Coordinates of C-alpha atoms and ligand atoms in Angstrom, one line a residue:
X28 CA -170.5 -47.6 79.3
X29 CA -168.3 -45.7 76.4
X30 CA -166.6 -48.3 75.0
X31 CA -165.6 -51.1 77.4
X32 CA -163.2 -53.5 77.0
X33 CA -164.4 -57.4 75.2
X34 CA -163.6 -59.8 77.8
X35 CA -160.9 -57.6 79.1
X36 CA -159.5 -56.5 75.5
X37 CA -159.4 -53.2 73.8
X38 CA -158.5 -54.3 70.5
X39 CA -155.0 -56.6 71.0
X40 CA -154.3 -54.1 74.4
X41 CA -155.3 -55.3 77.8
X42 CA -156.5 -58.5 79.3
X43 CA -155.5 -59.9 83.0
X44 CA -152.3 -61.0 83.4
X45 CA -152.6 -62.1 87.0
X46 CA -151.3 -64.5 89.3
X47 CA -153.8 -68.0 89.5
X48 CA -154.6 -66.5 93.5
X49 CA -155.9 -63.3 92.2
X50 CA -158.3 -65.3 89.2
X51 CA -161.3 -65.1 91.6
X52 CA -160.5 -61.7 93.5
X53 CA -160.3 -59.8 89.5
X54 CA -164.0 -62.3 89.2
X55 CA -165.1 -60.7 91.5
X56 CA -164.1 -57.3 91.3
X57 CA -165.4 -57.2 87.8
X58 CA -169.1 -59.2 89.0
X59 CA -169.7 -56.1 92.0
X60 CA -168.3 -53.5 89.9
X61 CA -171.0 -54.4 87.1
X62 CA -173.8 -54.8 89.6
X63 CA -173.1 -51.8 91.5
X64 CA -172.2 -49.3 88.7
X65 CA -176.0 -50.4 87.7
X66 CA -177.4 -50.2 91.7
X67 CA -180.0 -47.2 92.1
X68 CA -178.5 -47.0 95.6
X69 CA -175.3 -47.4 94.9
X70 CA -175.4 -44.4 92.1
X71 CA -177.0 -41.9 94.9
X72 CA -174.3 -42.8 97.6
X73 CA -172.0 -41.7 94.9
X74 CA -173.5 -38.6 93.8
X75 CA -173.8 -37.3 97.2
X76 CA -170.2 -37.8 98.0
X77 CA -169.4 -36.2 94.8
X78 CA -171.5 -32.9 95.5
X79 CA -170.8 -32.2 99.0
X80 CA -166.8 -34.3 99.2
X81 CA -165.4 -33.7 96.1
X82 CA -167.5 -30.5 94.9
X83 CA -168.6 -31.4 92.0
X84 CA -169.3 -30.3 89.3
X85 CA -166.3 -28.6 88.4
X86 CA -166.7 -25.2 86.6
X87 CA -166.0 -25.1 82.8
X88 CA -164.2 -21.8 82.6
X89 CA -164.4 -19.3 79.7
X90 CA -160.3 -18.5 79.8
X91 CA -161.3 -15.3 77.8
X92 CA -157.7 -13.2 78.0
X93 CA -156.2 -16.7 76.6
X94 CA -158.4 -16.7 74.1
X95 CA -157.6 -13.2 73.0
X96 CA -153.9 -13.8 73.2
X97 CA -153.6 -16.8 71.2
X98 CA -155.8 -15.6 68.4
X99 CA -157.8 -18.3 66.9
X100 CA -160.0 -21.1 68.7
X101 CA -162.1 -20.1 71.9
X102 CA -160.0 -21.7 75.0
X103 CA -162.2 -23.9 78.0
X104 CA -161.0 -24.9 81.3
X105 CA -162.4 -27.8 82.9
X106 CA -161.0 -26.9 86.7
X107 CA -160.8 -30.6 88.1
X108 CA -158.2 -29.0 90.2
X109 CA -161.2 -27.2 92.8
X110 CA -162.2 -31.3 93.4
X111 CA -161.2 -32.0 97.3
X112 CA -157.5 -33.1 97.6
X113 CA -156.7 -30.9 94.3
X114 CA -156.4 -33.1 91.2
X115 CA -159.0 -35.5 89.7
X116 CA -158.1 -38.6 91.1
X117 CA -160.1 -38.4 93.9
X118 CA -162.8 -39.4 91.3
X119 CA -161.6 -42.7 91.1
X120 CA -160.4 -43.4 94.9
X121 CA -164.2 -42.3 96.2
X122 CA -165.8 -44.7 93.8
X123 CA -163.1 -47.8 94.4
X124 CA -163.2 -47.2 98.2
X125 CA -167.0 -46.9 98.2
X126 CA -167.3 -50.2 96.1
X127 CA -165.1 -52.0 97.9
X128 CA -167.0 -51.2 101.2
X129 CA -170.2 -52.4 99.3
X130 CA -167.9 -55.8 99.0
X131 CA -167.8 -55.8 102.4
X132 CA -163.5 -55.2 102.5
X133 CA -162.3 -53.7 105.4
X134 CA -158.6 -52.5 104.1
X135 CA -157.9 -50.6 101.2
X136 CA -153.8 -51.0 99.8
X137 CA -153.2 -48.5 97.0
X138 CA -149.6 -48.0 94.9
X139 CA -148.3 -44.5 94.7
X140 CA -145.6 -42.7 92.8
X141 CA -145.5 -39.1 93.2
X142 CA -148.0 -39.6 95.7
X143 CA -151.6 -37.9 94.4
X144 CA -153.0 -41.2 94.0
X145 CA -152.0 -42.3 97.4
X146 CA -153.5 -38.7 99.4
X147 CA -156.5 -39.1 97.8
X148 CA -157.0 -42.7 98.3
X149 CA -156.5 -41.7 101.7
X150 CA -158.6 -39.0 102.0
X151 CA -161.4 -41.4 100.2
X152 CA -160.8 -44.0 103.1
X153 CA -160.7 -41.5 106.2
X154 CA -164.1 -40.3 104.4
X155 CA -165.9 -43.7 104.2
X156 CA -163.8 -45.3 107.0
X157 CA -161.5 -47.7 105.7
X158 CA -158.4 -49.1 106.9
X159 CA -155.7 -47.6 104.2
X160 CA -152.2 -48.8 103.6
X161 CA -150.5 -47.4 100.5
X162 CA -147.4 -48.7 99.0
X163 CA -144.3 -46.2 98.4
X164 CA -140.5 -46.6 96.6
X165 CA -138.5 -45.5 99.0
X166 CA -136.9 -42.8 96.7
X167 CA -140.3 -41.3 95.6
X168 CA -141.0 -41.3 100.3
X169 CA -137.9 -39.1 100.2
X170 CA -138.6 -36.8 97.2
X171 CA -142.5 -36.8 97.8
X172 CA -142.8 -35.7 101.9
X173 CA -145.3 -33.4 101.9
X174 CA -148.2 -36.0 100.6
X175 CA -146.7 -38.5 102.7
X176 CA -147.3 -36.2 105.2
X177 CA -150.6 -35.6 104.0
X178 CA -151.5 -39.5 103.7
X179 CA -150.4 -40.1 107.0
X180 CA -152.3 -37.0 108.3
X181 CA -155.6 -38.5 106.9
X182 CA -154.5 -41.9 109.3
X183 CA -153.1 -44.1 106.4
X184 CA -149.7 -45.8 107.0
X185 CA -147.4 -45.2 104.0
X186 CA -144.8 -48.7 103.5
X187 CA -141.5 -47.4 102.2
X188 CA -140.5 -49.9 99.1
X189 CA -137.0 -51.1 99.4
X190 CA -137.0 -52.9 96.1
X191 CA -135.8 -52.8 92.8
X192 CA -135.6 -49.1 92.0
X193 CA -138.0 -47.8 94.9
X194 CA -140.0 -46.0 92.6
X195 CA -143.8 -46.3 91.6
X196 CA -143.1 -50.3 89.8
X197 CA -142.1 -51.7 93.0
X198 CA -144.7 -49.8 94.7
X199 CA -147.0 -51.9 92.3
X200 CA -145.6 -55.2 92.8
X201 CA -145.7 -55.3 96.6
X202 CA -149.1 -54.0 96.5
X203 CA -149.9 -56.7 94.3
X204 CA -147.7 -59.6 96.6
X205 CA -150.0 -57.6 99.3
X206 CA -153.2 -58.2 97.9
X207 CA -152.9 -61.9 96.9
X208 CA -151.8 -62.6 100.4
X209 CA -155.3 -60.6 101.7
X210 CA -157.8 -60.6 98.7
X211 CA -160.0 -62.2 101.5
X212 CA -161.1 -58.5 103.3
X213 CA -158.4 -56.3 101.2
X214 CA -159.3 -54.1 98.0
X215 CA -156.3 -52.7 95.8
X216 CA -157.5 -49.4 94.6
X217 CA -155.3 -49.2 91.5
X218 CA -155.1 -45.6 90.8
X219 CA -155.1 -45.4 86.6
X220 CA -156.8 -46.4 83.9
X221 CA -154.3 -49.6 83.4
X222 CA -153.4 -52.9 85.3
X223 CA -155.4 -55.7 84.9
X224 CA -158.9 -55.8 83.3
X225 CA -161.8 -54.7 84.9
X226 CA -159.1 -52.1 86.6
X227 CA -159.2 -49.9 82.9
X228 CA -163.3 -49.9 82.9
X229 CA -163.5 -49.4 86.5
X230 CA -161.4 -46.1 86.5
X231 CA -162.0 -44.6 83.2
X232 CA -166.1 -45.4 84.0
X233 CA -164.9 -43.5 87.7
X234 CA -163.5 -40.5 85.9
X235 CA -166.3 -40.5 82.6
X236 CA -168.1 -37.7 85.5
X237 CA -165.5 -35.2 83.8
X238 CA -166.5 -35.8 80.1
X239 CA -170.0 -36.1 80.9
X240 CA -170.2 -32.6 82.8
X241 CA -168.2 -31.2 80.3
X242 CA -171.3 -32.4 77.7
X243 CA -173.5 -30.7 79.4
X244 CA -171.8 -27.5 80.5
X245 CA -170.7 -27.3 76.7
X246 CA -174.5 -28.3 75.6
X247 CA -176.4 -25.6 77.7
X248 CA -173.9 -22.8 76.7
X249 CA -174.1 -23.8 73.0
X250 CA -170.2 -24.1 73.2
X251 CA -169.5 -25.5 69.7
X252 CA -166.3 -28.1 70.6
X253 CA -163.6 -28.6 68.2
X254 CA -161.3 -30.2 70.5
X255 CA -160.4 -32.1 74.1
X256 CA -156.7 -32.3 75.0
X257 CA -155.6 -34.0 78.0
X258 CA -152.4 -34.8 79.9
X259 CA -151.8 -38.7 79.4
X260 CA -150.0 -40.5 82.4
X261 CA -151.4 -43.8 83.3
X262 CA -154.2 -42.2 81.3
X263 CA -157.2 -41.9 83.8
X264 CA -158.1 -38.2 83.8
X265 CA -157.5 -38.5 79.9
X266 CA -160.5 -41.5 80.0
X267 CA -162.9 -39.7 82.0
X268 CA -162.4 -36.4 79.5
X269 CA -162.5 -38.3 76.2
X270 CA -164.8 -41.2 76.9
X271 CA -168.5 -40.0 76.4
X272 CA -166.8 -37.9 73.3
X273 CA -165.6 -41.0 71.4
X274 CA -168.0 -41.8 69.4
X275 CA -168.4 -38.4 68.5
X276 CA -166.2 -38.6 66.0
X277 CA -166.2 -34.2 64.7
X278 CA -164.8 -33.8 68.4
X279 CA -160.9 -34.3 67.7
X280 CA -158.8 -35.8 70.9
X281 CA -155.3 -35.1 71.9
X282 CA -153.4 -36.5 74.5
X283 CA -150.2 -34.8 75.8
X284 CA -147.0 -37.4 77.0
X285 CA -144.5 -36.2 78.9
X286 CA -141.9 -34.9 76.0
X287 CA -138.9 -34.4 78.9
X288 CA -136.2 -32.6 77.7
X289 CA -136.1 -34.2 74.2
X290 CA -137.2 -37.1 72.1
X291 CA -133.9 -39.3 72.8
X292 CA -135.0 -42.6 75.0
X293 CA -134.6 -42.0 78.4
X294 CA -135.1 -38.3 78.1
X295 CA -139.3 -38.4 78.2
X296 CA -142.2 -40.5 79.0
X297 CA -143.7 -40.3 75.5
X298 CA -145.5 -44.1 74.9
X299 CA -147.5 -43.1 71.7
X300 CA -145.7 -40.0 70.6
X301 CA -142.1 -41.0 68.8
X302 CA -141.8 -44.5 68.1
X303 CA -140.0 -45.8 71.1
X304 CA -142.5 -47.9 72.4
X305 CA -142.9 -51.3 72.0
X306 CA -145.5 -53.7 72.4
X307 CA -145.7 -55.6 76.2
X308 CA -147.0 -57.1 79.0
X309 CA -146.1 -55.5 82.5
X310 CA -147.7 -55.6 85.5
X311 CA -151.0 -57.5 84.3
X312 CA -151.7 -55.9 80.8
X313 CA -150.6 -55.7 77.7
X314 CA -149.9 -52.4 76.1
X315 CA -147.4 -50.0 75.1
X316 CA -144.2 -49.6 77.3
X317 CA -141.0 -48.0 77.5
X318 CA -138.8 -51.2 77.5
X319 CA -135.8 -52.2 75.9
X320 CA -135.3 -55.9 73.9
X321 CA -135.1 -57.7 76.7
X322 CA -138.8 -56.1 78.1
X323 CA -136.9 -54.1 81.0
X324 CA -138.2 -50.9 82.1
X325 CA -135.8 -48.2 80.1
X326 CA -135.3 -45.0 82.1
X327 CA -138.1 -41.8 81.8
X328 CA -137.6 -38.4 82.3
X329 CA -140.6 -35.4 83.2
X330 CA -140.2 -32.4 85.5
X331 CA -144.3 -33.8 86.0
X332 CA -143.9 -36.5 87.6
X333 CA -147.2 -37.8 87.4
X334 CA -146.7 -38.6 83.5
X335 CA -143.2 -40.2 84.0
X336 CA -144.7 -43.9 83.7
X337 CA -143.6 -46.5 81.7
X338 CA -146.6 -47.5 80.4
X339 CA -150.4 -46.4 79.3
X340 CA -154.2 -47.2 79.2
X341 CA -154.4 -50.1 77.1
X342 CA -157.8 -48.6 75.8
X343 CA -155.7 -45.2 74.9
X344 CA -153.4 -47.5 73.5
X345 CA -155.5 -48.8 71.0
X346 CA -157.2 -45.4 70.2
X347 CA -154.1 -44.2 69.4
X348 CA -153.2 -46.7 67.5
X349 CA -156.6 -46.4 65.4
X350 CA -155.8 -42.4 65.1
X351 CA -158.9 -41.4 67.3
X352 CA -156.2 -39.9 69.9
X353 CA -154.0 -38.1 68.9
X354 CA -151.0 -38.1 70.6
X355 CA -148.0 -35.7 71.2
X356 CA -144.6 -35.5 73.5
X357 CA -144.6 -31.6 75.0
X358 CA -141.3 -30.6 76.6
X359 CA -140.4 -29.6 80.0
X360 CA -139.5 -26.1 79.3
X361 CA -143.0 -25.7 77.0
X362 CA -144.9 -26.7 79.9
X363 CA -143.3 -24.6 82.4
X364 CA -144.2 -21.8 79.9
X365 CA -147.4 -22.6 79.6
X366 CA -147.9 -22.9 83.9
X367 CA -146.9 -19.1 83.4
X368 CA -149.5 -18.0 80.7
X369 CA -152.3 -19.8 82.7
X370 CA -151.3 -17.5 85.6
X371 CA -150.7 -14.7 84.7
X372 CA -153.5 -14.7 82.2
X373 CA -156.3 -16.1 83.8
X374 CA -155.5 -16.5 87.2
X375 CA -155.2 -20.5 87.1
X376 CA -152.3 -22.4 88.8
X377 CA -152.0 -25.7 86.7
X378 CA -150.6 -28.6 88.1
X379 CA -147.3 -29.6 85.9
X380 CA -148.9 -32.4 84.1
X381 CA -152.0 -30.6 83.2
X382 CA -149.9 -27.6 81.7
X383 CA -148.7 -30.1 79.1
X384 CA -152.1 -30.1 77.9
X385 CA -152.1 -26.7 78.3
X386 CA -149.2 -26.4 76.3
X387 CA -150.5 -28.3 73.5
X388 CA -154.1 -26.8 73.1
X389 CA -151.7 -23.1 72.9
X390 CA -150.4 -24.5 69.7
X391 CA -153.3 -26.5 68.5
X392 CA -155.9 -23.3 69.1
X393 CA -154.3 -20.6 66.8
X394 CA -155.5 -22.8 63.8
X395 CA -159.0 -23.4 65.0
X396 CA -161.5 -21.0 63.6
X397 CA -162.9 -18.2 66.1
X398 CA -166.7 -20.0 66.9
X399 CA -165.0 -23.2 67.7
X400 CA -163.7 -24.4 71.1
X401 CA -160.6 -26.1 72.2
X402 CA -161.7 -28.1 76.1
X403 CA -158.0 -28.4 78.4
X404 CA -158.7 -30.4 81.3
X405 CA -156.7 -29.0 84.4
X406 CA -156.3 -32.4 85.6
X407 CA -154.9 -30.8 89.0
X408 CA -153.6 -27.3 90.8
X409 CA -150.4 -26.2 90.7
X410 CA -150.2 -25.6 94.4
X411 CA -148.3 -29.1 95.2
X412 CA -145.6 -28.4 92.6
X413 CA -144.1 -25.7 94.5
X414 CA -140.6 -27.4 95.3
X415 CA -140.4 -27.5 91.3
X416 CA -141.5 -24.8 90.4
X417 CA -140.1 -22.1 92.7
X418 CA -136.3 -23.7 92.0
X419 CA -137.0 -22.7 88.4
X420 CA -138.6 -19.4 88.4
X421 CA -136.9 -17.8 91.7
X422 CA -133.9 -19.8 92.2
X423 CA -132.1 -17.6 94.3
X424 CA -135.2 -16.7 96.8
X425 CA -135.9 -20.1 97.4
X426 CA -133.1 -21.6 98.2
X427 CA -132.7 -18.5 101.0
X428 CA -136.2 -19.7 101.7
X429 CA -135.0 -23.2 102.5
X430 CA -132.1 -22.5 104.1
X431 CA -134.1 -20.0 106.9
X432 CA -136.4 -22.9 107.1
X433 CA -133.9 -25.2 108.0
X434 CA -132.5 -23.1 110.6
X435 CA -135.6 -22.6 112.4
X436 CA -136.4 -26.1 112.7
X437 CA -132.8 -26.7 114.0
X438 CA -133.4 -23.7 116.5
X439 CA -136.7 -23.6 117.1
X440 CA -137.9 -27.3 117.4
X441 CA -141.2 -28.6 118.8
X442 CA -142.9 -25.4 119.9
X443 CA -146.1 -27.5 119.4
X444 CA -147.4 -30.5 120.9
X445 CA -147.7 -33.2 118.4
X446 CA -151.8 -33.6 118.5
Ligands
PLP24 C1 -151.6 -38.4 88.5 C2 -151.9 -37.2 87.8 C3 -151.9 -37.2 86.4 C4 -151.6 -38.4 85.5 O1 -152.4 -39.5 85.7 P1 -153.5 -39.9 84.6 O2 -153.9 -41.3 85.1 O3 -152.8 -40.0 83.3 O4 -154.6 -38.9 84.7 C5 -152.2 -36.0 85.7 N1 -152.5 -34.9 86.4 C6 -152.5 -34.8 87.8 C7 -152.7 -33.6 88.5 C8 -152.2 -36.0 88.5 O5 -152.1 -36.0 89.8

């Protein structure tokens, strides 16, 4: 479906760089993925747990004071943040955990950075019960404790990464080293659209449930799209948005990288926007990374931290490469004011990475004419952004906030049993 990849390729991006012990487990993979994605059976078990689990479909919302306000193009809201868990990448975890359990695997490893991809892969195995173990950097465990918290709420153990940077790479080797040592009963549910092929078909075809709704929501309301703009971090809520649009080639795409706090290297996560980028092959595919000459991992920079990843989608890659995506870098502060406008406006608490596609339809919609629509996909809520958000807009109140906290946790401990 939409574009899959030749033998693994999308164009010169892709392929499956993997260790010889994991030849036959990506075989596999790929054989039960293609047999099951076509299974009568298979397809209902999915759509139930996407009506009544997730809650699909989403709504496609009219933002009509947005609209107004900006003066040009008529602005849509696809609300992926209502799915269960609160961002879409529950999308991909329900369908990798359900196919895997169709493999007959009994443990499900997953790699998380900021941690979205490792609550809902958790939430996806206490669902269909699975064993879950997701794979942590020890920083991100520290910085990210209220989905660890969450993770280990729905019964997954969470393994702290002690090496290399103890970030979201690390995280992805050890779950790698993890699942050549258990390929046997184990599945790895990689959470983007990247990583070795099928990974980039599995997940974009996962997450295509978002483009296609959006077809018919747009189709029965005779909403006349000009454009689809998406946040772009690994690049899987991008995929699902985009993919059963490109072929239709009067539908313009725009993908939105993290632009940081400027265009200087270091400062962003922006892949295909500037020209920092360069050609590799990391973790099991080849595509466009942030490394230096010697192919290590330069340093990136969002306040969102689900789009501060070295690299992308191989398929996105090539698209924007062929100019079908287009691609821009949208700054911290230019997200953070577009969080605002969203709330204030029309009532919608964006996630951080899903107001940089906010941020760029606002300057995109001006020029569009008035019967024409510009799509935003609200890849998540805002709700788990809190600590980041709150620092910014009510500095003062928060930190009072945290303080009191502290001090009734130091005073007031274990009131409640621990159930
Ligand atoms: C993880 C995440 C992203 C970025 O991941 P993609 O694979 O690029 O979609 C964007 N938005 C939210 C809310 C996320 O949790």
């Amino acid at each position: 479906m939409y574009n899959e990849s030749v033998d693994g390729f999308f164009g010169d991006y892709g392929g499956k760089y993997v260790p010889e012990v994991l030849r036959s487990t990506i075989d596999d993979l790929e054989k039960a993925f293609k047999k099951y994605i076509n299974d009568p059976e298979f397809l209902a078990e999915l759509k139930i747990l996407q009506r009544d689990y997730i809650g699909r479909e989403t709504p496609l919302m009219f933002a009509e004071k947005a609209t107004e306000l900006l003066g040009g193009a008529q602005i849509y809201i696809k609300l992926e943040g209502l799915a269960n868990t609160g961002a879409h990448k529950i999308n991909n975890a329900i369908g990798q955990v359900l196919l895997a359990k169709k493999m007959g695997k009994k443990r499900i490893i997953a790699e998380t950075g900021a941690g979205q991809h490792g609550v809902a892969t958790a939430a996806a195995c206490a669902k269909l019960g699975m064993e879950c173990v997701v794979y942590m950097g020890e920083v991100d465990v520290r910085r990210q404790q209220p989905n660890v918290a969450s993770m280990e709420l729905y019964g997954a153990k969470v393994v702290a990464v002690q090496n290399g940077s103890r970030t979201l790479k690390d995280a992805v080797n050890e779950a790698m080293r993890d699942w050549s040592a258990n390929f046997k009963d184990t599945h790895y549910c990689l959470g983007s659209a990247l990583g070795p092929a099928p990974f980039p078909d599995i997940v974009r075809t996962f997450q295509s449930i978002i483009g296609q709704e959006v077809k018919s929501q747009a189709a029965e309301r005779n909403i006349k799209i000009d454009s689809l703009v998406a946040c772009v971090g690994g690049g899987s809520n991008a995929s699902g948005f985009f993919a059963p649009f490109f072929d239709d080639t009067d539908i313009k795409l725009y993908g939105a990288e993290a632009g940081g706090t400027g265009s200087e290297l270091g400062k962003n996560a922006a892949r295909m926007a500037g020209n920092a980028a360069k050609d590799g092959i990391i973790q099991g595919y080849k595509s466009r990374f942030l490394i230096d000459d010697d192919g290590q991992a330069c340093s990136t920079s969002s306040i969102s931290a689900g789009l501060d990843y070295l690299g992308i989608s191989p398929q996105l890659a090539m698209l924007g490469k062929s100019g079908r995506i287009h691609f821009e870098a949208v700054l911290d502060d230019d997200a953070l004011k577009a969080v605002s406008f969203f709330a204030k406006n029309e009532g919608i608490l964006m996630a951080l990475e899903s107001a940089h596609a906010a941020a760029l339809a606002m300057k995109i919609a001006p020029k569009v004419p008035k019967d024409k629509a510009v799509i935003i996909n609200m890849s998540g809520r805002g709700d788990k952004d809190v600590f980041i958000t709150s620092p910014v807009f009510r500095p003062t109140e928060w930190k009072e906030f945290l303080k009191s906290e502290l001090h009734r946790l130091e005073t007031n401990a274990n009131v409640h049993s621990k159930y």
